Coordinates of C-alpha atoms and ligand atoms in Angstrom, one line a residue:
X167 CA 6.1 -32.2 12.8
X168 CA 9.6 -30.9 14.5
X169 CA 12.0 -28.6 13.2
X170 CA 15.5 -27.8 14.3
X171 CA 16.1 -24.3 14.2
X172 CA 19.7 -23.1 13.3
X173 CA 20.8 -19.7 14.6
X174 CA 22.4 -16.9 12.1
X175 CA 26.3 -17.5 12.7
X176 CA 26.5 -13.2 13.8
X177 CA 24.8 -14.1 17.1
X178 CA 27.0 -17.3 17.2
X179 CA 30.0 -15.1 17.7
X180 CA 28.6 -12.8 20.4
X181 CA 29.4 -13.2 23.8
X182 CA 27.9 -15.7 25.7
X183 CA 25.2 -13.0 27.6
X184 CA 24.8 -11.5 24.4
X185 CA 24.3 -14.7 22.9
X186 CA 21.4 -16.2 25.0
X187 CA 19.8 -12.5 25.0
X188 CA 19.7 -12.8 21.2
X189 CA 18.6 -16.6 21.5
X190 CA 15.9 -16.1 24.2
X191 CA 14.3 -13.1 21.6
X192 CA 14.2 -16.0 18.7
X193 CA 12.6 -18.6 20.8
X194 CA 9.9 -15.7 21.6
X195 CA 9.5 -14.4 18.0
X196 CA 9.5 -17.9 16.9
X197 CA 6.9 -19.0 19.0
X198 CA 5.1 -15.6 18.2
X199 CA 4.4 -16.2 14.4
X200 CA 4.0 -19.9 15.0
X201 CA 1.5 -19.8 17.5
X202 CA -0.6 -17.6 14.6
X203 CA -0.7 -20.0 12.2
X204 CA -1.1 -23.3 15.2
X205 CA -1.5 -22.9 18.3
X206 CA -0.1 -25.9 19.5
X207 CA 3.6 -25.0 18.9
X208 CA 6.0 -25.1 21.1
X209 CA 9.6 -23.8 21.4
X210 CA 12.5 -24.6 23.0
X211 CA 16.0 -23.6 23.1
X212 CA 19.1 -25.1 23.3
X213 CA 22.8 -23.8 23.1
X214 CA 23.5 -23.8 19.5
X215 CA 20.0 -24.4 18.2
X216 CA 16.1 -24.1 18.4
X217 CA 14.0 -27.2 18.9
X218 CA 10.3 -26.6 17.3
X219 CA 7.6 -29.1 18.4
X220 CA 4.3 -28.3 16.2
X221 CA 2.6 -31.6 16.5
X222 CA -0.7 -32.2 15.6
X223 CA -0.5 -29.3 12.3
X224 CA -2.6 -30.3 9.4
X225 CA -0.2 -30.6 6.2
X226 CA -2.0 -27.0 5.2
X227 CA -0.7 -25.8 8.8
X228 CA 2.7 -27.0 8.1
X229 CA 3.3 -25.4 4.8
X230 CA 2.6 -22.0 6.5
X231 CA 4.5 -23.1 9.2
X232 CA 7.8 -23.2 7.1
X233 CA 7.1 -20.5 5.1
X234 CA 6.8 -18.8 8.6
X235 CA 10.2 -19.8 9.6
X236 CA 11.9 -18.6 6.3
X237 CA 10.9 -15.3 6.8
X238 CA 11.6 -15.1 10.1
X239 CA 14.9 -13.0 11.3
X240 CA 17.7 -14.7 12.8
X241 CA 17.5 -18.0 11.9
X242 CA 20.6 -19.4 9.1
X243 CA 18.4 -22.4 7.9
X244 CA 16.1 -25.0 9.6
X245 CA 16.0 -28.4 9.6
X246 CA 12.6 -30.4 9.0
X247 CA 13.0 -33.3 11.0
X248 CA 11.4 -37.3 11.7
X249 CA 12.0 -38.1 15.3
X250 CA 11.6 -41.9 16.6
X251 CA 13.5 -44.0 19.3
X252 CA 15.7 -46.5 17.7
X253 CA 17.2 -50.0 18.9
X254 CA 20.3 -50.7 16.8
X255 CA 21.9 -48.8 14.0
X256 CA 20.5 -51.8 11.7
X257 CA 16.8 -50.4 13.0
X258 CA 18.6 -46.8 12.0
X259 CA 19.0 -47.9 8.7
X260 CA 15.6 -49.4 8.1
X261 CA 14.1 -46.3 9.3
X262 CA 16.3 -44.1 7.2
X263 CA 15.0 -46.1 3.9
X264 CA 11.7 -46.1 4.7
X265 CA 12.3 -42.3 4.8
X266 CA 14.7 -41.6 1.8
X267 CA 14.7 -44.7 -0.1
X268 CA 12.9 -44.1 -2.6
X269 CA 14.1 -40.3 -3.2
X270 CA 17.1 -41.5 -3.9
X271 CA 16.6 -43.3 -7.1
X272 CA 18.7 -42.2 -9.6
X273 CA 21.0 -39.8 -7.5
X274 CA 24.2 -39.6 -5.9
X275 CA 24.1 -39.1 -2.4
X276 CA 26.4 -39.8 1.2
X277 CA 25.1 -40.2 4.5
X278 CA 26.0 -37.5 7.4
X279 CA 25.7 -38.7 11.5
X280 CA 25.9 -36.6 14.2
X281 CA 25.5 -38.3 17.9
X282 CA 24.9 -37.2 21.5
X283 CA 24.9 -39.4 24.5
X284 CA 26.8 -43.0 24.8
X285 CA 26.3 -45.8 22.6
X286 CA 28.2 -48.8 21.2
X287 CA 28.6 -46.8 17.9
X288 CA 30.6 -44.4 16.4
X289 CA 29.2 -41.6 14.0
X290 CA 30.8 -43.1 11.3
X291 CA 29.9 -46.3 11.6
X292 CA 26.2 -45.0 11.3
X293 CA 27.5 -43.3 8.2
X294 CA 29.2 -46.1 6.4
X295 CA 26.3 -48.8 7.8
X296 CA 23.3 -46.5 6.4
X297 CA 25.0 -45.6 3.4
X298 CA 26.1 -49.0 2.6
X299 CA 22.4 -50.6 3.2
X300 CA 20.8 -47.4 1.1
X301 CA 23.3 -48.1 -1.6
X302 CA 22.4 -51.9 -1.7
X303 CA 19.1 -51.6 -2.1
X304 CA 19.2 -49.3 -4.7
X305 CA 20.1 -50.4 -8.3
X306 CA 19.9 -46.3 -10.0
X307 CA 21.4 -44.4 -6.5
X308 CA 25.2 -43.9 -5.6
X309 CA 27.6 -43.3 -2.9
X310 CA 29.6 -40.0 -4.0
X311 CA 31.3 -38.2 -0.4
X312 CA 31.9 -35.0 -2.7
X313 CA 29.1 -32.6 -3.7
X314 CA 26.3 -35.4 -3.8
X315 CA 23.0 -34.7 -5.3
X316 CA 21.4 -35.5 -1.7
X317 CA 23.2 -35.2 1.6
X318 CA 21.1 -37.8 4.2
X319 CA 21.1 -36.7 7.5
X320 CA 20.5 -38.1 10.7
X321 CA 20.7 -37.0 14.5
X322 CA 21.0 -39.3 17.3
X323 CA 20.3 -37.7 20.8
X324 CA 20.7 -40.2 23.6
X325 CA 17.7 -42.6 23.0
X326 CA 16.2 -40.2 20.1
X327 CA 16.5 -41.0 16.2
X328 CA 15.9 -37.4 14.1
X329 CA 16.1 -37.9 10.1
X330 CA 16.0 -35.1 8.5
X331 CA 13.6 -34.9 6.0
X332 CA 14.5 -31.4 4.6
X333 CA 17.0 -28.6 4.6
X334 CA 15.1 -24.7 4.0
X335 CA 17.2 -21.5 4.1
X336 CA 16.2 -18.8 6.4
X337 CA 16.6 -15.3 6.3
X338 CA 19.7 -14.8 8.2
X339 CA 19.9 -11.5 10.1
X340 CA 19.0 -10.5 13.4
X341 CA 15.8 -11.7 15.7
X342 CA 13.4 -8.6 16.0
X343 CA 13.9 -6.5 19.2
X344 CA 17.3 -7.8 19.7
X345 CA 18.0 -4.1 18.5
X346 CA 15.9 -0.7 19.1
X347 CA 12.4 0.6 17.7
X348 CA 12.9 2.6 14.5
X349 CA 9.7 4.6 12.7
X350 CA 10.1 4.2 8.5
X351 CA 8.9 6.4 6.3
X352 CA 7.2 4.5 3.9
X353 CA 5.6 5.8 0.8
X354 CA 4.8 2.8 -1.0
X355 CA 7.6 2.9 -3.2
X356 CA 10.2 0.6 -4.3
X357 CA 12.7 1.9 -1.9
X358 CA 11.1 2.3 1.2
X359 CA 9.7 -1.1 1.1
X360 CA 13.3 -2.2 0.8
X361 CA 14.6 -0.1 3.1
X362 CA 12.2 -1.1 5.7
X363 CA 12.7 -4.5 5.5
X364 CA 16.5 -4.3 6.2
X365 CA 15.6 -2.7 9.0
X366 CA 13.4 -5.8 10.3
X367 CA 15.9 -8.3 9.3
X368 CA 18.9 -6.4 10.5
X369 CA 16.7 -6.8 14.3
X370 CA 14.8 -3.7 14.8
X371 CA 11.1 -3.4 15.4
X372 CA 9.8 -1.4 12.7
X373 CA 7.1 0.9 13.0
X374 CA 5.2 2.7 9.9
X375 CA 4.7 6.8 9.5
X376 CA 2.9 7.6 5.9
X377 CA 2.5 11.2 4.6
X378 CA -0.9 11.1 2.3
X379 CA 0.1 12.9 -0.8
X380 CA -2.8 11.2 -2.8
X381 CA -6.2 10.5 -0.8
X382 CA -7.4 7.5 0.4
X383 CA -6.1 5.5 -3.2
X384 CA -2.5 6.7 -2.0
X385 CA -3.5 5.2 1.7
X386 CA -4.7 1.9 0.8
X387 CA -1.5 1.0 -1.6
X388 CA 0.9 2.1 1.5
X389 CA -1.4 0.5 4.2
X390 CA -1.3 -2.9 2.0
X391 CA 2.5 -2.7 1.5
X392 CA 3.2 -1.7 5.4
X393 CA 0.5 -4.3 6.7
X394 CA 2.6 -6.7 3.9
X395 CA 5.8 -6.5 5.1
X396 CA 4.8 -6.7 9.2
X397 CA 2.5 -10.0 8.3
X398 CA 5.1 -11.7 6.4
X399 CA 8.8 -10.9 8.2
X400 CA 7.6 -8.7 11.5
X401 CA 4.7 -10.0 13.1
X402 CA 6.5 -11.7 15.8
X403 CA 5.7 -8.2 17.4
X404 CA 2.8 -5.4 17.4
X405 CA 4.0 -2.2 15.5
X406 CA 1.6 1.1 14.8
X407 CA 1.4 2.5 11.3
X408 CA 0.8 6.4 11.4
X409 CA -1.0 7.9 8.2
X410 CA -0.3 12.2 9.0
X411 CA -2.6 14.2 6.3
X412 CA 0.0 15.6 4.5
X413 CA -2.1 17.2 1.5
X414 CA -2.7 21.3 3.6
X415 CA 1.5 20.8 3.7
X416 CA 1.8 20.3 0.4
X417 CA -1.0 22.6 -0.7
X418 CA 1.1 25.0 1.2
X419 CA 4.4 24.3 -0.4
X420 CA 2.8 24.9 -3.9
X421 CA 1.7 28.1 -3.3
X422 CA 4.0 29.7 -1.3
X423 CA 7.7 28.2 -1.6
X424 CA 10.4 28.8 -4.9
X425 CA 9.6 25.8 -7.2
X426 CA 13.4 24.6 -7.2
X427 CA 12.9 24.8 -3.5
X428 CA 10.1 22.2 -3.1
X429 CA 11.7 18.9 -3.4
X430 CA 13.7 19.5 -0.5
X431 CA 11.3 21.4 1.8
X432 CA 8.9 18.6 1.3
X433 CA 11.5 16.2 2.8
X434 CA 12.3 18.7 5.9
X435 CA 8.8 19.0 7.0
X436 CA 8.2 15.0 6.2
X437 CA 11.2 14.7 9.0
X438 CA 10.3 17.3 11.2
X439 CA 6.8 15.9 11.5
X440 CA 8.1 12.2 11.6
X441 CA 10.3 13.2 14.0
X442 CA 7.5 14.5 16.5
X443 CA 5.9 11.0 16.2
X444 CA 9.2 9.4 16.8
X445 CA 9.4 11.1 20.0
X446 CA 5.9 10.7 20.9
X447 CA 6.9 7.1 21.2
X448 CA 10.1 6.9 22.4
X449 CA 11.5 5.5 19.0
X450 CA 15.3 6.4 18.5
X451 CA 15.8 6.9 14.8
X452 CA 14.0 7.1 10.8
X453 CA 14.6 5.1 8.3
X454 CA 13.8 6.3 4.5
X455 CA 15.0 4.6 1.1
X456 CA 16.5 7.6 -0.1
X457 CA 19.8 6.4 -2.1
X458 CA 22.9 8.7 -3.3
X459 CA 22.3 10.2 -7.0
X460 CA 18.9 7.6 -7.6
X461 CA 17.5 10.8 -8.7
X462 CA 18.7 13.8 -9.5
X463 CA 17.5 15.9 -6.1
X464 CA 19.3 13.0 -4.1
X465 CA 22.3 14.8 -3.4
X466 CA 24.3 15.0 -0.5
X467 CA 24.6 18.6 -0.2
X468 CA 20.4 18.5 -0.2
X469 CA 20.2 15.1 2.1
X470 CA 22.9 17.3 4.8
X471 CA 20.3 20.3 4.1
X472 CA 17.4 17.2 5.1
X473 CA 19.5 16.1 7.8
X474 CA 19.6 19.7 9.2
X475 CA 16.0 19.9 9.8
X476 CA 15.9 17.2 12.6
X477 CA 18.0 16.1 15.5
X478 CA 16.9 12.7 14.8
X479 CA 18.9 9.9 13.6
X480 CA 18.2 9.4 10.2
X481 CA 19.2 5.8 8.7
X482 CA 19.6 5.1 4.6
X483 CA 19.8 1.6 4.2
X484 CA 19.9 2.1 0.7
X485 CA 22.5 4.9 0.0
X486 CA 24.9 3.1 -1.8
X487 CA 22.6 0.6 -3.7
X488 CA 21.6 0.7 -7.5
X489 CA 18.2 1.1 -8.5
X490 CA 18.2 -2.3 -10.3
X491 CA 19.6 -3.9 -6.8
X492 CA 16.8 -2.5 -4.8
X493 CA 14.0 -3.7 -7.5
X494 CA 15.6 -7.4 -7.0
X495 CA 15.3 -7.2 -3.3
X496 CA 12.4 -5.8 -4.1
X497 CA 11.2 -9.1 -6.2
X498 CA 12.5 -11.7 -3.6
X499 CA 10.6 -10.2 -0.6
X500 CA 7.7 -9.9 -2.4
X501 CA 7.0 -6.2 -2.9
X502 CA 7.7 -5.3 -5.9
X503 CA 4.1 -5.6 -7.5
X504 CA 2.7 -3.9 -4.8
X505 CA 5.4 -0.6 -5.6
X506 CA 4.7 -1.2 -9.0
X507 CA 0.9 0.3 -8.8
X508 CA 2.1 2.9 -6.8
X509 CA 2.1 6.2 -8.7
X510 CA 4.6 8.9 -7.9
X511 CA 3.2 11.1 -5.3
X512 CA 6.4 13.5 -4.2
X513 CA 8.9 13.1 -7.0
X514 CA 6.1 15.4 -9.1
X515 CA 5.7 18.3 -7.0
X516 CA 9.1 20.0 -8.2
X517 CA 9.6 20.5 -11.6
X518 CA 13.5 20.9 -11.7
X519 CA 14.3 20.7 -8.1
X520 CA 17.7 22.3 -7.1
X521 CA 20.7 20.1 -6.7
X522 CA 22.8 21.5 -4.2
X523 CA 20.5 23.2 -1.4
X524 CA 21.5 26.1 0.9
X525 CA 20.3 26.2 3.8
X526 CA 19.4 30.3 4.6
X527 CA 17.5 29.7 1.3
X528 CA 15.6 27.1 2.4
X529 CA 15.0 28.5 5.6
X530 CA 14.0 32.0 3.9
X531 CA 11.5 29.9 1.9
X532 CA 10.3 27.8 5.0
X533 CA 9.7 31.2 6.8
X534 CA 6.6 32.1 4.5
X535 CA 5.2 28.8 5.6
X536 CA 2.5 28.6 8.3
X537 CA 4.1 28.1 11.4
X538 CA 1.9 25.8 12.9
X539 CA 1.7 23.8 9.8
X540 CA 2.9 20.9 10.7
X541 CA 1.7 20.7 14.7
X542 CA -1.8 20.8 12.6
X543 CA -0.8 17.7 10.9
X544 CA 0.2 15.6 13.9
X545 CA -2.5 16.5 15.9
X546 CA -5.0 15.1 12.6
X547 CA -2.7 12.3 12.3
X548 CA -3.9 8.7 12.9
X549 CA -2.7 5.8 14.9
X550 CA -3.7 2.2 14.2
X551 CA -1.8 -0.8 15.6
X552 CA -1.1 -2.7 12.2
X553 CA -3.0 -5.7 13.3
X554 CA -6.1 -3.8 12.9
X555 CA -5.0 -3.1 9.2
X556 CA -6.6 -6.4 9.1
X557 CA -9.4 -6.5 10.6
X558 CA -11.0 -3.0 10.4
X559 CA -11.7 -3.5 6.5
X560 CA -13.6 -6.1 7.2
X561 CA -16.4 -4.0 8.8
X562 CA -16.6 -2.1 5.5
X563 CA -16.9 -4.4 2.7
X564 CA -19.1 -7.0 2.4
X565 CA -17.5 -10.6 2.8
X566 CA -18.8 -13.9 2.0
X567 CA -17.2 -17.2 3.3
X568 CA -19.1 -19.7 1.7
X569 CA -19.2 -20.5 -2.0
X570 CA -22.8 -21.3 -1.6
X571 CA -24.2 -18.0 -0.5
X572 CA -22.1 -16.2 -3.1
X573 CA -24.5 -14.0 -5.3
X574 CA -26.4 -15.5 -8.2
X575 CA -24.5 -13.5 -11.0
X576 CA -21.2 -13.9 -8.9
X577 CA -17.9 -14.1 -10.6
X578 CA -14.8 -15.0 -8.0
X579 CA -11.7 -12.6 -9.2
X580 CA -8.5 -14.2 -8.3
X581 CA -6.4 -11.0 -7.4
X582 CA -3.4 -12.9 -6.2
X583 CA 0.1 -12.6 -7.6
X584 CA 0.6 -14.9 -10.8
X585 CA 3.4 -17.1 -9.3
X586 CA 0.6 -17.8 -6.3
X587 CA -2.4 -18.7 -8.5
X588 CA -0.3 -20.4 -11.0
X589 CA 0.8 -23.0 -7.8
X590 CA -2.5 -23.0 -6.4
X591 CA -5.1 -23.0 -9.1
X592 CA -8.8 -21.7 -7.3
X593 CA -11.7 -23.6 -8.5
X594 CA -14.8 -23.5 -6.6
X595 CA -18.0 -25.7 -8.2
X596 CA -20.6 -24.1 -10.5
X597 CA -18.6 -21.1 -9.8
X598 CA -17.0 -18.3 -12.9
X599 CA -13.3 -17.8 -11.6
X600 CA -11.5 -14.9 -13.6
X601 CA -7.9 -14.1 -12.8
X602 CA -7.0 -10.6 -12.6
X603 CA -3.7 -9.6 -10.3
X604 CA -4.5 -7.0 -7.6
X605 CA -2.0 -4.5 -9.3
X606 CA -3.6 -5.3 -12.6
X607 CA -6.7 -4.1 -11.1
X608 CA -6.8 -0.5 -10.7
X609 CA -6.4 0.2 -14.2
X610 CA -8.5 -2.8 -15.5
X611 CA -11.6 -3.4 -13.1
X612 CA -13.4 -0.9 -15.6
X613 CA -13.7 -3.1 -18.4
X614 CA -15.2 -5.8 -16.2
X615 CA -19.4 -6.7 -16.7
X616 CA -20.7 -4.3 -14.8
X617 CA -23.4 -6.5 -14.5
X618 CA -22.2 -8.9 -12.5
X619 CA -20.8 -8.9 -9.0
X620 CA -17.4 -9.5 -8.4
X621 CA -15.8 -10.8 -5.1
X622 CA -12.5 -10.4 -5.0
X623 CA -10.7 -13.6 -3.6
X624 CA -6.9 -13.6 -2.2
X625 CA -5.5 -16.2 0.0
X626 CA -5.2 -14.0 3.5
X627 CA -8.6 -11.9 2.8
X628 CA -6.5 -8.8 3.5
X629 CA -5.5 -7.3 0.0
X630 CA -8.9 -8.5 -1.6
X631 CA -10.5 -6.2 1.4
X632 CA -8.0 -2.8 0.7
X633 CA -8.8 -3.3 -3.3
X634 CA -12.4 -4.0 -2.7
X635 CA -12.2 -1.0 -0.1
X636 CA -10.3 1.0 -2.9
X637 CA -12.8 0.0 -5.9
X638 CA -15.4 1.2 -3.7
X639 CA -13.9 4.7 -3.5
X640 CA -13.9 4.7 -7.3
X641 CA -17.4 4.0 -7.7
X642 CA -17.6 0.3 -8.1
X643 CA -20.4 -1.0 -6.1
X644 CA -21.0 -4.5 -7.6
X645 CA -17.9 -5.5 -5.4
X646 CA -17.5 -8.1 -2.1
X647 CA -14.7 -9.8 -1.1
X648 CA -15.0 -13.7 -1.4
X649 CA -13.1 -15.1 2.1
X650 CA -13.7 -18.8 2.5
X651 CA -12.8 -20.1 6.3
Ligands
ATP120 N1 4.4 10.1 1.2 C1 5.4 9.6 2.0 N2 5.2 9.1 3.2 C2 6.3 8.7 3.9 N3 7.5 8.7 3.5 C3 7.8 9.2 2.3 C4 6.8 9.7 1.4 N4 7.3 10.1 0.3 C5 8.7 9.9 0.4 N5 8.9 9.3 1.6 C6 10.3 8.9 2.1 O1 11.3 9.6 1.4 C7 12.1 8.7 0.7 C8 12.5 9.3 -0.6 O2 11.3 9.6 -1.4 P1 11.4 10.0 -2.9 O3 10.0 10.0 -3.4 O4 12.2 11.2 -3.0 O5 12.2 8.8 -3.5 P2 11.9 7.4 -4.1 O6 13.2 6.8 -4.4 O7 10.8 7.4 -5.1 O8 11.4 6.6 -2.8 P3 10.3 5.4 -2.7 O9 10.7 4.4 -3.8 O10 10.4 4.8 -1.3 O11 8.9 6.0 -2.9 C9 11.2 7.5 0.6 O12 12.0 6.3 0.3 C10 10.5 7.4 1.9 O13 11.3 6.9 2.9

């Protein structure tokens, strides 16, 4: 299996240094996340393109493998490709039916050549000869050179024949580390998600710093989402996901600080504290998903007031986006259901937060604070590499990898987002398999047979362990996680 990897026209533009830089951090990101899913793969870059080489993948492998390269930054679209040698462009031809022939039936279609190296053909005479033989021997397809239903290309290199035998968009943007480390403050929400994710495709290396609000329920939901968003468009590269116990600030806040006040104090001390992490690791700049006006307290007379608290950078991917923009981001990168079971940790802790800040009011309300309040937070805080996300769950739940040593009274819960079980049905022999979406679960687990035990199946093991993990802490024992290998 080999795939010709096109670059996102911005780094096309650059200068030629600038260029290869960009292009050298693509052919290591791509090999990366390709090397996790087979090991075999190998990359290798040209001028204007990537050549991928992952022979020997099992068709399982390779559908991961291009659902890897979509969602990997910096890359327009990608080419799946056939490569042979060739003799004549009759032999082209043949080779090009036995390819597309029959996918043409009933289609228009037109032929597209592009050739490297010396030979007693022109481009277009491989056009117009292909075309012409695939035409003949079709009675239903048709040559049309305008906006065909199917564009056929093929790639002759020297002595090499490449038919392509698909066309998949990519994610555009930049390749990760081509720009500088950022920390995101990530709450789970809709926004942050978002925001966070701009950051990755816009090139930077994303790291993770959550505030607990909400106990370990809150920490799980934002662990998921970070541990989300790194395995499917960051995991070219190792990033750390720091969970501060935020709960003694806020417990603070409530009883000390002006109610109007709240809102915006929260936010200070949430970017003063992310701010000492930041700096701990040499990371530049914050991201948040904070957008102008999304609710009332997002003002920029209070996010100036925000801004104040920290000489850090702070980024806004979102500020100018609608809330119904964000959501359908949201949707197409997958987060959404995840935000959706989030419940609203910091937006409830001011009842009618102010709108327009001052600052030596805020600071006279900060004053009654603690002053080591938040240096006691960072030093409690915890650091995980997000790999470990992963893996460490494992330890705590049970987890069975064989349909066969499943429990007698066993019932396998599909937890995996509808549009994922719908394409991929499970069925396991002699085995009850209910479907119940993971953000479904929270709220509906209780009026499951307590009887029976349920082992909670999704296809990377990761988000059946945090809900199993999470079900646990509410007092469900009856629950495994069901991980075939
Ligand atoms: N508990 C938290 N841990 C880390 N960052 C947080 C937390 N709560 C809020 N933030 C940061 O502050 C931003 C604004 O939060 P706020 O709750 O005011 O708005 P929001 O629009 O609900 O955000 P989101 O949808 O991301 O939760 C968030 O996007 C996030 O970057």
């Amino acid at each position: 299996m080999r795939f010709i990897v096109k670059l996102f026209p911005e780094i096309t533009i650059k200068s030629r240094s600038v260029r290869l830089r960009f292009s050298k951090i693509l052919q290591s990101n791509i090999r990366n996340v390709l090397k996790r899913i087979y090991e075999g793969t190998k990359v290798r870059m040209e001028w204007d393109k990537m050549d991928v080489l992952c022979d020997g993948a099992t068709p399982e492998q390779a559908e991961r493998l291009i659902e890897a390269l979509k969602c990997t930054p910096g890359i327009a679209h990608f080419l799946q490709v056939q490569e042979s040698e060739f003799t004549d462009v009759h032999n082209i031809y043949e080779q090009v039916q036995a390819v597309w022939g029959d996918k043409l039936e009933g289609k228009t279609f037109c032929v597209r050549a592009r050739r490297i190296g010396d030979h007693d053909f022109s481009s277009l005479e491989v056009e117009r000869y292909v075309g012409g033989g695939l035409n003949q021997h079709s009675n239903t397809a048709g040559v049309k050179l305008k906006n065909p239903d199917v564009t056929v290309r093929v790639e002759i290199e020297k002595d090499k024949l490449f038919i392509v035998t698909a066309t998949h968009p990519g994610l555009g943007g930049f390749p990760i580390a081509t720009q500088e480390d950022l920390l995101s403050l990530i709450s789970g929400g809709f926004d942050s998600a978002v925001s966070s994710y701009m950051m990755i495709n816009r090139g930077s290396r994303v790291h993770y710093c959550f505030f607990n609000l909400g106990g370990a329920a809150h920490e799980i939901g934002v662990k998921q989402m970070a541990y989300y968003l790194w395995d499917k468009f960051g995991a070219s590269h190792r990033v750390k996901f720091v969970s501060v116990p935020f709960e003694p600030v806020v417990a603070e806040i409530l009883e000390r600080v002006d109610n109007g006040q709240m809102g915006v104090i929260l936010k200070r001390l949430m970017m003063r504290a992310a701010s000492q992490v930041a700096d701990r690791f040499g990371i530049q700049a914050l991201v948040t998903g904070e957008a102008l006006g999304q609710v009332s307290s997002q003002t920029l007379t209070n996010l100036r007031v925000i801004d104040g608290s920290t000489d850090q950078l702070i980024l806004r991917p979102l500020t100018a986006y609608d809330k119904q923009t964000i959501i359908d981001i949201a949707r197409k990168i997958g987060t959404e259901q995840i935000s959706i079971t989030m419940p609203e940790y910091c937006g409830v802790i001011s009842k009618s937060p102010t709108v327009k800040a001052v600052l030596s009011k805020v600071e006279a309300e900060e004053a009654k604070l603690s002053p080591d309040l938040i240096d006691k937070v960072i030093e409690a805080a915890i650091v995980e590499d997000i790999r470990d996300i992963g893996r460490a769950t494992a330890q705590e739940v049970d987890e069975v990898e064989l349909a066969a040593a499943l429990d007698d009274n066993a019932v396998v819960l599909d937890i995996r987002a509808p549009e994922e079980e719908e394409e991929d049905p499970l069925e396991i022999e002699g085995v009850e398999v209910e479907v119940l979406p993971f953000y479904k679960l929270g709220t509906q687990f209780g009026d499951l047979d307590q009887a029976k035990t349920y082992h909670l199946y999704c296809a990377k093991g990761v988000m059946s362990k945090l809900q199993a993990l999470y079900l646990h802490e509410q007092g469900f024992v009856n629950v495994k996680v069901y991980h075939p290998e």
